[in-house]
C-alpha cells in the first residue's frame, strides 16, 4: 500500500484510494447552497459519497498523485 494514495479524512478516518475503481465529482445545489460532492465506487462494487471538506481533500489528493 503506497502512502501516496492514503489520506486522512475528518469524518471517516484513513482512506486508501488504491482500491477506488471510479471517482466522480459534482457540485450539489440544495437550499440555495452549493456543496462539493465526491462519489467513489470501490473495487468490490461498494459506493460511498463524501461531501464538503472531505470531498475537497480527496480532490486535492488526486491532484497530488496524478
Short mmCIF file of N, CA and C in Angstrom, two decimals:
data_model
loop_
_atom_site.label_atom_id
_atom_site.label_comp_id
_atom_site.label_asym_id
_atom_site.label_seq_id
_atom_site.Cartn_x
_atom_site.Cartn_y
_atom_site.Cartn_z
N UNK A 1 0.85 -1.17 0.00
CA UNK A 1 0.00 0.00 0.00
C UNK A 1 0.89 1.23 0.00
N UNK A 2 0.72 2.07 -0.94
CA UNK A 2 1.52 3.28 -1.07
C UNK A 2 0.96 4.38 -0.18
N UNK A 3 1.85 5.04 0.55
CA UNK A 3 1.40 6.14 1.40
C UNK A 3 0.97 7.34 0.56
N UNK A 4 1.36 7.37 -0.70
CA UNK A 4 0.95 8.47 -1.57
C UNK A 4 -0.55 8.45 -1.84
N UNK A 5 -1.16 7.27 -1.78
CA UNK A 5 -2.57 7.16 -2.10
C UNK A 5 -3.48 7.20 -0.88
N UNK A 6 -2.91 7.35 0.31
CA UNK A 6 -3.69 7.40 1.55
C UNK A 6 -3.89 8.83 2.01
N UNK A 7 -5.05 9.09 2.57
CA UNK A 7 -5.29 10.39 3.18
C UNK A 7 -6.20 10.22 4.37
N UNK A 8 -6.09 11.15 5.29
CA UNK A 8 -6.90 11.13 6.50
C UNK A 8 -8.04 12.13 6.36
N UNK A 9 -9.26 11.64 6.54
CA UNK A 9 -10.44 12.50 6.44
C UNK A 9 -10.97 12.81 7.83
N UNK A 10 -11.53 13.98 7.97
CA UNK A 10 -12.05 14.42 9.26
C UNK A 10 -13.16 13.49 9.76
N UNK A 11 -14.09 13.15 8.90
CA UNK A 11 -15.26 12.40 9.35
C UNK A 11 -15.15 10.88 9.21
N UNK A 12 -14.16 10.39 8.44
CA UNK A 12 -14.13 8.95 8.17
C UNK A 12 -12.80 8.27 8.48
N UNK A 13 -11.82 9.01 8.92
CA UNK A 13 -10.53 8.40 9.22
C UNK A 13 -9.69 8.21 7.97
N UNK A 14 -8.89 7.15 7.94
CA UNK A 14 -7.95 6.89 6.86
C UNK A 14 -8.67 6.33 5.63
N UNK A 15 -8.31 6.85 4.46
CA UNK A 15 -8.91 6.43 3.20
C UNK A 15 -7.80 6.07 2.23
N UNK A 16 -7.89 4.89 1.61
CA UNK A 16 -6.88 4.44 0.66
C UNK A 16 -7.50 4.44 -0.74
N UNK A 17 -7.02 5.34 -1.58
CA UNK A 17 -7.57 5.50 -2.92
C UNK A 17 -7.10 4.42 -3.91
N UNK A 18 -6.19 3.56 -3.49
CA UNK A 18 -5.72 2.47 -4.36
C UNK A 18 -6.89 1.56 -4.75
N UNK A 19 -7.85 1.40 -3.84
CA UNK A 19 -8.96 0.49 -4.08
C UNK A 19 -10.14 1.14 -4.79
N UNK A 20 -10.00 2.39 -5.20
CA UNK A 20 -11.08 3.08 -5.91
C UNK A 20 -11.09 2.66 -7.38
N UNK A 21 -12.24 2.26 -7.86
CA UNK A 21 -12.39 1.91 -9.27
C UNK A 21 -12.78 3.15 -10.09
N UNK A 22 -13.66 3.97 -9.51
CA UNK A 22 -14.13 5.17 -10.21
C UNK A 22 -14.37 6.27 -9.18
N UNK A 23 -13.97 7.50 -9.52
CA UNK A 23 -14.18 8.65 -8.65
C UNK A 23 -14.84 9.75 -9.47
N UNK A 24 -15.98 10.24 -8.97
CA UNK A 24 -16.73 11.29 -9.66
C UNK A 24 -16.91 12.47 -8.72
N UNK A 25 -16.82 13.68 -9.28
CA UNK A 25 -17.03 14.90 -8.51
C UNK A 25 -18.21 15.66 -9.09
N UNK A 26 -18.98 16.28 -8.19
CA UNK A 26 -20.12 17.08 -8.60
C UNK A 26 -20.31 18.24 -7.63
N UNK A 27 -20.96 19.28 -8.14
CA UNK A 27 -21.40 20.37 -7.27
C UNK A 27 -22.89 20.19 -7.06
N UNK A 28 -23.29 20.07 -5.82
CA UNK A 28 -24.70 19.90 -5.48
C UNK A 28 -25.30 21.23 -5.06
N UNK A 29 -26.55 21.44 -5.40
CA UNK A 29 -27.27 22.65 -5.02
C UNK A 29 -28.47 22.24 -4.18
N UNK A 30 -28.49 22.69 -2.93
CA UNK A 30 -29.61 22.37 -2.04
C UNK A 30 -29.86 23.56 -1.13
N UNK A 31 -31.09 24.02 -1.10
CA UNK A 31 -31.47 25.17 -0.27
C UNK A 31 -30.59 26.38 -0.55
N UNK A 32 -30.37 26.64 -1.83
CA UNK A 32 -29.54 27.78 -2.27
C UNK A 32 -28.11 27.72 -1.76
N UNK A 33 -27.63 26.54 -1.46
CA UNK A 33 -26.24 26.36 -1.04
C UNK A 33 -25.56 25.39 -2.00
N UNK A 34 -24.31 25.68 -2.28
CA UNK A 34 -23.51 24.78 -3.12
C UNK A 34 -22.66 23.90 -2.22
N UNK A 35 -22.65 22.63 -2.54
CA UNK A 35 -21.79 21.70 -1.82
C UNK A 35 -21.01 20.89 -2.83
N UNK A 36 -19.77 20.64 -2.52
CA UNK A 36 -18.92 19.83 -3.37
C UNK A 36 -19.07 18.38 -2.92
N UNK A 37 -19.28 17.48 -3.86
CA UNK A 37 -19.50 16.07 -3.53
C UNK A 37 -18.57 15.18 -4.34
N UNK A 38 -18.20 14.07 -3.74
CA UNK A 38 -17.35 13.07 -4.38
C UNK A 38 -17.99 11.71 -4.17
N UNK A 39 -18.17 10.98 -5.26
CA UNK A 39 -18.71 9.62 -5.18
C UNK A 39 -17.63 8.65 -5.63
N UNK A 40 -17.32 7.70 -4.77
CA UNK A 40 -16.29 6.70 -5.08
C UNK A 40 -16.95 5.34 -5.21
N UNK A 41 -16.66 4.66 -6.32
CA UNK A 41 -17.02 3.26 -6.49
C UNK A 41 -15.75 2.46 -6.24
N UNK A 42 -15.82 1.58 -5.25
CA UNK A 42 -14.64 0.80 -4.86
C UNK A 42 -14.49 -0.44 -5.72
N UNK A 43 -13.35 -1.08 -5.65
CA UNK A 43 -13.06 -2.26 -6.47
C UNK A 43 -14.02 -3.42 -6.19
N UNK A 44 -14.63 -3.45 -5.00
CA UNK A 44 -15.59 -4.52 -4.68
C UNK A 44 -17.03 -4.16 -5.06
N UNK A 45 -17.23 -2.97 -5.66
CA UNK A 45 -18.55 -2.55 -6.09
C UNK A 45 -19.29 -1.65 -5.12
N UNK A 46 -18.82 -1.55 -3.89
CA UNK A 46 -19.45 -0.64 -2.92
C UNK A 46 -19.28 0.80 -3.37
N UNK A 47 -20.19 1.65 -2.92
CA UNK A 47 -20.14 3.07 -3.28
C UNK A 47 -20.23 3.91 -2.02
N UNK A 48 -19.48 5.00 -1.98
CA UNK A 48 -19.50 5.95 -0.87
C UNK A 48 -19.58 7.36 -1.43
N UNK A 49 -20.26 8.22 -0.70
CA UNK A 49 -20.36 9.64 -1.06
C UNK A 49 -19.70 10.45 0.04
N UNK A 50 -18.85 11.38 -0.38
CA UNK A 50 -18.15 12.28 0.54
C UNK A 50 -18.56 13.70 0.19
N UNK A 51 -18.82 14.50 1.21
CA UNK A 51 -19.31 15.87 0.99
C UNK A 51 -18.37 16.89 1.61
N UNK A 52 -18.46 18.11 1.09
CA UNK A 52 -17.77 19.25 1.70
C UNK A 52 -16.27 19.11 1.77
N UNK A 53 -15.73 19.28 2.98
CA UNK A 53 -14.28 19.27 3.18
C UNK A 53 -13.66 17.93 2.82
N UNK A 54 -14.37 16.83 3.09
CA UNK A 54 -13.84 15.51 2.73
C UNK A 54 -13.70 15.38 1.22
N UNK A 55 -14.70 15.82 0.48
CA UNK A 55 -14.65 15.76 -0.99
C UNK A 55 -13.52 16.63 -1.53
N UNK A 56 -13.32 17.78 -0.93
CA UNK A 56 -12.23 18.66 -1.36
C UNK A 56 -10.87 18.05 -1.06
N UNK A 57 -10.75 17.37 0.08
CA UNK A 57 -9.48 16.71 0.42
C UNK A 57 -9.17 15.59 -0.56
N UNK A 58 -10.18 14.85 -0.99
CA UNK A 58 -9.98 13.78 -1.97
C UNK A 58 -9.53 14.37 -3.30
N UNK A 59 -10.17 15.44 -3.73
CA UNK A 59 -9.79 16.09 -4.99
C UNK A 59 -8.36 16.60 -4.93
N UNK A 60 -7.99 17.19 -3.82
CA UNK A 60 -6.62 17.70 -3.66
C UNK A 60 -5.61 16.56 -3.69
N UNK A 61 -5.92 15.45 -3.05
CA UNK A 61 -5.02 14.30 -3.04
C UNK A 61 -4.86 13.73 -4.45
N UNK A 62 -5.94 13.65 -5.20
CA UNK A 62 -5.85 13.16 -6.58
C UNK A 62 -4.98 14.06 -7.44
N UNK A 63 -5.07 15.36 -7.23
CA UNK A 63 -4.20 16.28 -7.98
C UNK A 63 -2.73 16.03 -7.64
N UNK A 64 -2.45 15.68 -6.40
CA UNK A 64 -1.06 15.43 -5.98
C UNK A 64 -0.50 14.16 -6.59
N UNK A 65 -1.32 13.11 -6.69
CA UNK A 65 -0.79 11.81 -7.12
C UNK A 65 -0.94 11.56 -8.61
N UNK A 66 -1.64 12.45 -9.34
CA UNK A 66 -1.76 12.22 -10.79
C UNK A 66 -0.97 13.25 -11.56
#
